Amino acid sequence: MTETLMATGSKSEQAYAAVKARIVDGTYSPGYRLVLAAIAKDLGVSVVPVREAIRRLEAEGLVTFERNVGATVSGIDPTEYLYTMQTLSIVEGAATALSAPLIGPADIARARAVNEDMRECLQHFDPVRFTALNQDFHSILFERCPNPHILDLVHRGWNRLASLRSSTFRFVPGRAHESVDEHEALLRLIEAGAGADTIERAARRHRAATLDAYLAQSNAGSLNAR
Amino acid sequence: MTETLMATGSKSEQAYAAVKARIVDGTYSPGYRLVLAAIAKDLGVSVVPVREAIRRLEAEGLVTFERNVGATVSGIDPTEYLYTMQTLSIVEGAATALSAPLIGPADIARARAVNEDMRECLQHFDPVRFTALNQDFHSILFERCPNPHILDLVHRGWNRLASLRSSTFRFVPGRAHESVDEHEALLRLIEAGAGADTIERAARRHRAATLDAYLAQSNAGSLNAR
DNA sequence: GAATATTGCTTCGTATACGATTTCGTACTC
DNA sequence: GAGTACGAAATCGTATACGAAGCAATATTC
C-alpha cells in the first residue's frame, strides 16, 4: 500500500488507525492473533510504532495482551458484551442527560429524520444499516455532552460494540421496532425539557432493554434490575 | 519458577509503576515535564519501555502528550477536576449500587470502622489522612462491583484525583463533617437492602456534594442539577 | 532599536539488532 | 503406547543508534 498521506502524522498514529479500522470492519475478527512483525511489514513500518498502537488499543479494550505471548483481538465473549452494554447504559445515559439542555431544534430534527430512516429500514430489515443508523441517532443525542471525559467513555463503549461483527440488531431483530418507538419517546422528553434524571433514566433503560433482549434470547437472567 | 525476585515483571511495568507513583505522591507535580531520556536513565532502563509507560499514563489521563514536544503531568486545572469528579460521581454511584447486594456484614463492619477513624480524625484535622481514609471507605463499598469495566473506570477516576497534590479535603475542610455523616447514612441504606436506584442516587449525590462545596468555594455555579 | 533569519541544542520518533521467553514438534524412555 | 524431556522456531522485550522536529539564543539587517 503506497497510499501514504501525510495528514495522518506519526507512524504510530497510522498504525493505530489502520489496526483499529481492521478490527472494526472485521478484517481482524475476534481471537485473531496480532503479530507485531507481520503488521509492521504490512504497513511498511517497523515494529516499534506498531507496539505503541497495540498498547493503545489494549487500553481501549479492543485487544487483549499477554506478556511474551502477544495480542489478540478481544473476543465477543457474551460476558464481555454484557459488561460493555451495562457500562454503556450508564455512561451514555448520563451523557445524554447532560447534553439534553444543549440540544436545539435543529438537532431534534436531525435525530428525528434518522429515526424515520430507521423506521423505514424496518420494512426490508437490514441489521447492519439499522445498527449504523442507531449509532447516528444516539450520537446526536449525547454528542453535546459538555463533559469530555464522559463523552470519551461513551465513544469507547461504542467502539467496543462496533468490534462485534456487523450488527447488534442481527442478534435481536425483535428489538428493532420497540427501539424506534423508544427513540421517539426520548426525543419528546428532550423537546419537553424534561429533568435530567428523567432523561437519564429513559436513556439507560432504552439500552438496558436491548441488553435484556439479547440475554433473554441467549439464555440467562437479567442484569436490568431497575 | 521463582517469581519472587522478578515480581515486578517487565521493564515497561516497572517504568509505569514508578512514574505513576511519583505523580501520585507529588514528586512529579502537575505541569512537570516528563523527559524520556531522563526518566530512563533514572530508572536504569532504556527509553523504549518508558515510552510505553508514558503512553499508558496518557490513556489514563494522568499525563498529556504532545507530538514532538513531550509529556507533562496533567494539570489540576479546576475544570479538569470538575469533569473528573462529575464522571466519578456517575461511575462510582453505579459501581456502589451494583456492589451493594454483594456486601456482607463483615464489609459493613470494616467500612464503619474506617468511618469511625475518619470521625476521630476530625478532631485534629489532617486532610491527607482524611482523604486516604475516605478512599478506603469508598473502596470497600464499590470493590465488589461485578462489572470489571465499571470498576476500572472508578479506579481511573480515583487515580486522577490522587494526582492532585495531597488531598481533596484540604480545599473543602468544611465538607469533612457532612461527609462522615453521609457515609453512615449510605451504610444504613446498604444494610437495609435499599434498592439499587436509591443507593446509586445517594452515592452520586454524596460525591456531587463534595464537588459543589469545592465549586462554591472557588466561585462558579453548580453542576449538581439533581 | 526592532524584527527576522540562522544556528545549535534538546528531545522526540523510528529503524535495526540482539537477547529472552514461550510454544510446538520430535525423540526418547518407561 | 503414553508421557516426558529436549531442542528449534517463532515471537516478544529492550537496547542502541540515527534522523527529524521543535525551541531558544544569537547574529544580522533594515
XYZ file of C-alpha atoms (C1' of nucleotides) in Angstrom:
512
model
C 0.000 0.000 0.000
C 1.547 3.253 -1.124
C -1.426 5.389 -0.232
C 0.641 7.239 2.327
C -0.940 10.538 3.204
C 0.950 12.988 5.325
C -2.201 14.015 7.112
C -2.050 11.058 9.466
C 1.106 12.298 11.135
C 3.220 9.851 13.022
C 3.652 6.221 12.136
C 2.201 5.270 15.491
C -0.974 7.077 14.603
C -1.129 5.416 11.241
C -0.619 2.014 12.759
C -3.230 2.708 15.393
C -5.780 3.870 12.869
C -5.047 1.031 10.486
C -5.276 -1.748 13.042
C -8.342 -0.269 14.640
C -10.042 0.028 11.282
C -9.336 -3.587 10.504
C -10.718 -4.690 13.818
C -13.861 -2.652 13.409
C -14.505 -3.706 9.841
C -13.916 -7.316 10.697
C -10.728 -7.959 8.748
C -9.247 -8.969 12.056
C -12.018 -10.915 13.701
C -12.148 -11.690 17.416
C -9.456 -14.080 18.502
C -7.232 -13.048 15.612
C -3.615 -13.159 16.554
C -1.958 -9.772 16.094
C 1.689 -10.437 15.303
C 3.801 -7.330 15.557
C 6.255 -8.133 12.810
C 3.555 -9.107 10.365
C 1.586 -5.932 10.890
C 4.705 -3.824 10.750
C 5.753 -5.361 7.466
C 2.269 -4.983 6.101
C 2.146 -1.310 6.979
C 5.695 -0.663 5.842
C 6.914 0.489 9.236
C 8.999 -1.076 11.959
C 7.639 -2.850 14.979
C 8.078 -0.032 17.464
C 5.178 2.134 16.294
C 3.039 -0.954 15.995
C 3.747 -1.813 19.596
C 2.502 1.573 20.695
C -0.605 1.216 18.593
C -1.351 -2.168 20.112
C -0.886 -0.783 23.585
C -3.340 1.994 22.913
C -5.851 -0.475 21.592
C -5.304 -2.535 24.683
C -6.088 0.457 26.861
C -9.326 0.837 24.956
C -10.137 -2.795 25.412
C -10.186 -3.695 21.727
C -7.334 -6.133 22.088
C -6.049 -8.218 24.933
C -2.372 -8.519 25.526
C -0.346 -11.179 27.221
C 3.263 -10.737 28.105
C 5.706 -12.635 25.935
C 2.835 -14.124 24.036
C 1.226 -11.360 22.046
C -2.016 -9.601 21.361
C -5.302 -10.953 20.105
C -8.465 -9.155 19.096
C -10.778 -9.090 22.069
C -13.475 -11.652 21.845
C -17.179 -11.063 21.875
C -17.395 -13.268 24.824
C -21.072 -12.837 25.745
C -19.978 -11.841 29.214
C -17.846 -9.082 27.783
C -20.725 -7.913 25.683
C -22.874 -7.789 28.746
C -20.355 -5.781 30.719
C -19.823 -3.379 27.872
C -23.503 -2.796 27.331
C -24.142 -2.294 31.003
C -21.322 0.196 31.267
C -22.518 1.959 28.179
C -26.040 2.145 29.530
C -24.715 4.048 32.496
C -22.308 6.447 30.829
C -24.470 7.007 27.783
C -27.474 7.672 29.971
C -25.509 10.269 31.867
C -24.079 11.795 28.709
C -27.488 12.057 27.115
C -28.932 13.709 30.179
C -26.090 16.182 30.378
C -26.308 17.070 26.750
C -30.096 17.337 26.644
C -30.273 21.001 27.698
C -27.886 21.878 24.884
C -29.829 20.144 22.173
C -31.591 22.567 19.871
C -34.497 22.162 17.496
C -32.115 21.521 14.619
C -30.585 18.583 16.461
C -34.014 17.225 17.281
C -34.991 17.462 13.648
C -31.888 15.630 12.513
C -32.383 12.910 15.094
C -35.995 12.514 14.100
C -35.020 12.211 10.460
C -32.554 9.474 11.312
C -35.179 7.694 13.339
C -37.575 7.864 10.411
C -34.916 6.260 8.259
C -34.718 3.544 10.851
C -38.451 3.063 10.812
C -38.355 2.774 7.065
C -35.464 0.376 7.345
C -37.749 -1.940 9.297
C -39.540 -2.922 6.087
C -36.718 -4.785 4.423
C -34.741 -5.245 7.588
C -31.023 -4.768 7.193
C -29.356 -5.215 10.579
C -26.107 -3.615 9.551
C -27.711 -0.458 8.248
C -30.096 -0.344 11.170
C -27.266 -0.557 13.660
C -25.356 2.185 11.870
C -28.382 4.473 11.930
C -28.872 3.624 15.558
C -25.406 4.885 16.328
C -26.047 8.048 14.323
C -29.202 8.673 16.274
C -27.639 8.299 19.669
C -24.579 10.271 18.651
C -26.764 13.282 18.003
C -28.221 12.973 21.466
C -25.057 12.602 23.513
C -22.516 14.446 21.402
C -23.169 17.810 23.027
C -22.320 16.478 26.449
C -20.117 19.174 27.958
C -18.004 16.761 29.973
C -15.305 15.423 27.653
C -14.390 12.541 29.943
C -17.866 11.117 29.914
C -18.083 11.637 26.195
C -14.848 9.755 25.772
C -16.186 6.845 27.784
C -19.259 6.724 25.610
C -17.159 6.670 22.474
C -15.046 3.865 23.820
C -18.106 1.864 24.622
C -19.459 2.272 21.119
C -16.093 1.322 19.690
C -16.059 -1.905 21.584
C -19.528 -2.646 20.410
C -18.522 -1.881 16.843
C -15.839 -4.527 17.057
C -18.637 -7.044 17.160
C -19.127 -8.226 13.663
C -21.669 -6.332 11.645
C -24.505 -5.571 13.957
C -26.109 -5.662 17.328
C -29.566 -5.972 15.851
C -28.641 -9.069 13.925
C -28.987 -10.864 17.241
C -32.129 -9.188 18.449
C -34.189 -8.208 15.396
C -37.288 -8.168 17.560
C -35.934 -5.181 19.454
C -35.840 -3.006 16.370
C -39.487 -1.973 16.473
C -39.511 -1.115 20.134
C -36.225 0.670 19.733
C -37.609 3.079 17.164
C -40.583 3.858 19.373
C -38.379 4.435 22.384
C -36.284 6.806 20.325
C -39.290 8.916 19.580
C -40.278 8.922 23.234
C -36.786 10.030 24.144
C -36.944 12.874 21.651
C -40.226 14.070 23.116
C -38.782 14.077 26.588
C -35.898 16.229 25.431
C -38.159 18.549 23.488
C -40.360 18.969 26.526
C -37.359 19.933 28.616
C -37.758 17.019 30.974
C -35.500 16.806 34.016
C -32.017 15.389 33.728
C -32.987 12.491 35.936
C -35.938 11.526 33.762
C -33.894 11.657 30.585
C -31.020 9.723 32.081
C -33.335 7.037 33.274
C -35.079 6.744 29.927
C -31.808 6.562 28.011
C -30.407 3.987 30.363
C -33.479 1.806 30.244
C -33.534 2.023 26.490
C -30.089 0.471 26.287
C -30.652 -1.943 29.126
C -33.744 -3.213 27.333
C -31.651 -4.113 24.298
C -29.253 -5.924 26.558
C -32.105 -7.775 28.216
C -33.484 -8.801 24.854
C -30.111 -10.235 23.990
C -29.833 -12.045 27.283
C -33.330 -13.424 27.094
C -32.532 -14.920 23.745
C -29.134 -16.279 24.766
C -30.319 -17.931 27.909
C -29.630 -16.437 31.258
C -31.096 -13.959 33.700
C -31.277 -10.220 33.644
C -28.991 -7.506 34.863
C -31.603 -4.862 34.394
C -32.654 -4.707 37.991
C -34.276 -1.334 37.786
C 9.789 -20.838 38.685
C 10.691 -18.374 41.392
C 8.828 -15.221 40.549
C 9.697 -13.656 43.839
C 12.752 -11.909 42.576
C 11.298 -10.769 39.292
C 7.977 -9.897 40.802
C 7.814 -6.548 39.047
C 7.809 -8.171 35.644
C 8.730 -6.262 32.537
C 10.636 -3.026 32.443
C 7.597 -1.350 30.976
C 5.637 -2.313 34.039
C 8.324 -1.051 36.327
C 8.517 2.232 34.494
C 4.756 2.566 34.524
C 4.525 1.876 38.222
C 7.450 4.139 39.055
C 6.251 7.135 37.109
C 2.711 6.709 38.290
C 3.857 6.536 41.880
C 5.834 9.713 41.500
C 2.906 11.505 40.001
C 0.579 10.345 42.729
C 2.934 11.151 45.570
C 3.693 14.541 44.141
C 7.335 14.084 43.209
C 6.264 14.995 39.716
C 3.789 17.787 40.258
C 1.312 18.968 37.633
C 2.982 20.645 34.716
C 6.202 18.745 35.325
C 7.948 17.975 32.124
C 8.464 14.237 31.694
C 11.627 13.806 29.657
C 12.001 10.288 28.364
C 15.766 10.092 28.471
C 15.967 11.472 31.988
C 13.421 9.036 33.366
C 15.021 6.159 31.528
C 18.414 6.958 32.931
C 16.974 7.413 36.373
C 15.308 4.014 36.285
C 18.272 2.321 34.681
C 16.394 1.257 31.566
C 16.285 2.483 28.016
C 13.749 4.904 26.624
C 11.548 2.365 24.886
C 9.860 0.944 27.987
C 9.488 4.451 29.322
C 7.676 5.482 26.185
C 5.179 2.711 26.642
C 4.674 3.646 30.237
C 4.009 7.252 29.322
C 1.534 6.180 26.688
C -0.372 4.130 29.196
C -0.457 7.004 31.603
C -1.696 9.187 28.796
C -4.546 6.767 28.150
C -5.459 7.059 31.806
C -5.348 10.811 31.630
C -2.562 11.272 34.150
C -0.258 12.882 31.621
C -0.820 14.836 28.468
C 1.289 14.205 25.457
C 2.169 16.402 22.533
C 3.819 15.115 19.436
C 7.469 16.036 19.059
C 7.297 18.003 22.259
C 6.846 15.551 25.063
C 4.716 14.692 28.023
C 3.758 16.730 31.046
C 1.890 15.747 34.170
C -1.752 16.632 33.684
C -2.716 19.805 35.428
C -5.259 20.202 38.152
C -6.959 22.688 36.020
C -10.109 23.313 38.075
C -12.131 22.442 35.018
C -10.428 19.088 34.790
C -11.109 18.483 38.444
C -14.737 19.241 37.873
C -15.011 16.887 34.926
C -13.246 14.130 36.788
C -15.404 14.458 39.866
C -18.571 14.550 37.836
C -17.558 11.459 35.907
C -16.587 9.731 39.103
C -19.892 10.612 40.711
C -21.641 8.760 37.919
C -19.489 5.664 37.625
C -18.875 5.333 41.329
C -22.561 5.719 42.047
C -23.294 2.926 39.611
C -20.491 0.736 40.942
C -21.646 1.183 44.518
C -25.216 0.324 43.633
C -24.133 -2.765 41.737
C -21.903 -3.978 44.508
C -24.367 -3.264 47.316
C -26.167 -6.621 47.125
C -22.827 -8.377 47.452
C -21.700 -6.502 50.529
C -21.817 -8.617 53.633
C -21.886 -7.760 57.333
C -18.112 -8.065 57.513
C -17.695 -5.433 54.833
C -20.155 -3.164 56.544
C -18.236 -3.530 59.797
C -14.935 -2.701 58.131
C -16.418 0.310 56.397
C -17.944 1.529 59.619
C -14.625 1.158 61.399
C -12.938 3.256 58.747
C -15.638 5.861 59.022
C -15.137 5.997 62.776
C -11.458 6.617 62.170
C -12.491 9.446 59.927
C -14.752 10.879 62.579
C -11.928 10.729 65.057
C -9.648 12.310 62.519
C -11.923 15.329 62.538
C -10.545 16.390 65.937
C -7.035 17.273 64.827
C -7.908 17.568 61.202
C -5.338 16.081 58.850
C -6.584 16.460 55.311
C -4.143 13.962 53.846
C -5.045 11.201 56.253
C -8.713 12.022 55.974
C -8.612 11.783 52.203
C -6.803 8.454 52.378
C -9.377 7.052 54.769
C -12.094 8.385 52.525
C -10.726 6.367 49.657
C -10.511 3.270 51.855
C -14.109 3.698 52.838
C -15.441 4.028 49.342
C -13.234 1.237 48.064
C -14.963 -1.157 50.416
C -18.301 -0.115 49.034
C -17.621 -0.340 45.339
C -14.935 -3.018 45.162
C -17.393 -5.870 44.894
C -18.940 -4.438 41.765
C -19.272 -7.436 39.451
C -18.739 -5.435 36.277
C -14.980 -5.096 35.808
C -15.282 -2.320 33.254
C -17.155 -0.064 35.593
C -14.767 -0.919 38.382
C -11.883 0.018 36.148
C -13.443 3.373 35.380
C -13.864 4.037 39.074
C -10.228 3.212 39.730
C -9.124 5.512 36.962
C -11.179 8.309 38.387
C -9.649 7.888 41.820
C -6.201 7.775 40.284
C -6.715 11.067 38.573
C -7.945 12.554 41.785
C -4.935 11.198 43.612
C -2.684 13.053 41.231
C -3.955 16.217 42.839
C -1.473 17.170 45.426
C -2.066 15.649 48.818
C -5.748 15.902 49.420
C -9.202 16.788 48.270
C -10.282 17.818 51.725
C -7.527 20.329 52.006
C -9.670 22.514 49.796
C -13.011 21.854 51.414
C -12.394 21.092 55.097
C -15.958 22.105 55.839
C -17.208 19.100 53.907
C -15.476 16.626 56.204
C -18.176 16.580 58.861
C -21.047 16.160 56.457
C -19.094 13.569 54.575
C -18.770 11.326 57.604
C -22.470 11.590 58.312
C -23.354 10.802 54.722
C -21.132 7.753 54.889
C -23.085 6.429 57.817
C -26.337 7.078 56.003
C -25.024 5.216 52.998
C -24.075 2.250 55.156
C -27.550 2.108 56.624
C -29.101 2.119 53.189
C -26.966 -0.830 52.184
C -27.636 -2.692 55.395
C -31.350 -2.181 54.926
C -31.139 -3.664 51.451
C -32.337 -0.488 49.783
C -32.988 -0.551 46.057
C -30.174 -0.106 43.597
C -31.642 3.152 42.435
C -31.744 4.616 45.930
C -28.180 3.615 46.673
C -26.896 4.887 43.359
C -28.559 8.200 43.886
C -27.220 8.556 47.413
C -23.676 7.684 46.380
C -23.797 10.056 43.469
C -25.148 12.921 45.495
C -22.540 12.315 48.152
C -19.785 12.901 45.651
C -21.566 15.667 43.825
C -21.950 17.473 47.140
C -18.183 17.482 47.634
C -17.792 18.843 44.154
C -20.362 21.531 44.859
C -18.586 22.502 48.042
C -15.412 22.920 46.049
C -17.139 24.953 43.385
C -18.941 27.138 45.875
C -15.626 27.995 47.445
C -13.886 28.607 44.132
C -16.649 30.793 42.802
C -18.671 29.336 39.989
C -22.018 27.641 39.569
C -23.190 24.128 40.241
C -23.303 21.025 38.153
C -25.347 19.146 40.677
C -28.628 19.561 38.960
C -30.309 16.676 40.656
C 16.296 49.631 18.106
C 13.245 46.075 16.475
C 12.117 42.359 13.684
C 13.701 38.440 11.344
C 16.901 34.862 9.815
C 20.204 31.443 11.343
C 22.461 28.235 14.096
C 22.863 24.909 17.591
C 20.880 22.217 21.298
C 17.402 19.453 23.273
C 14.128 15.919 22.803
C 11.230 13.023 20.393
C 10.338 9.251 16.501
C 11.625 5.154 14.299
C 14.705 1.589 12.489
C 17.663 -2.090 13.325
C 19.808 -5.584 16.248
C 20.128 -8.855 19.761
C 18.734 -11.294 23.951
C 14.765 -13.589 26.455
C 10.693 -16.276 26.643
C 7.249 -19.154 25.040
C 5.456 -22.765 22.160
C 5.308 -26.669 19.490
C 7.281 -30.700 17.413
C 10.175 -34.663 17.923
C 12.666 -38.143 20.044
C 13.473 -40.916 23.839
C 12.333 -43.659 27.876
C 9.410 -46.372 30.879
C 1.740 -46.714 23.628
C 1.910 -42.764 26.703
C 4.297 -39.397 28.944
C 8.223 -36.556 29.480
C 12.373 -34.173 28.153
C 14.809 -31.754 24.946
C 15.502 -28.532 21.105
C 14.352 -25.473 17.361
C 11.429 -21.923 15.548
C 8.652 -18.063 16.340
C 7.705 -14.003 18.743
C 8.153 -10.662 22.154
C 11.175 -7.221 25.072
C 14.735 -3.940 25.277
C 18.961 -1.511 23.968
C 21.367 1.321 20.929
C 21.689 4.453 17.014
C 20.488 7.874 13.929
C 17.355 11.133 11.717
C 13.657 14.765 12.333
C 11.192 18.294 14.642
C 10.794 21.929 17.874
C 12.782 25.699 20.664
C 15.873 29.214 22.205
C 19.526 32.267 21.820
C 22.306 34.944 18.970
C 23.536 37.320 14.900
C 22.080 40.278 11.136
C 19.700 43.567 8.515
C 16.573 47.407 7.795
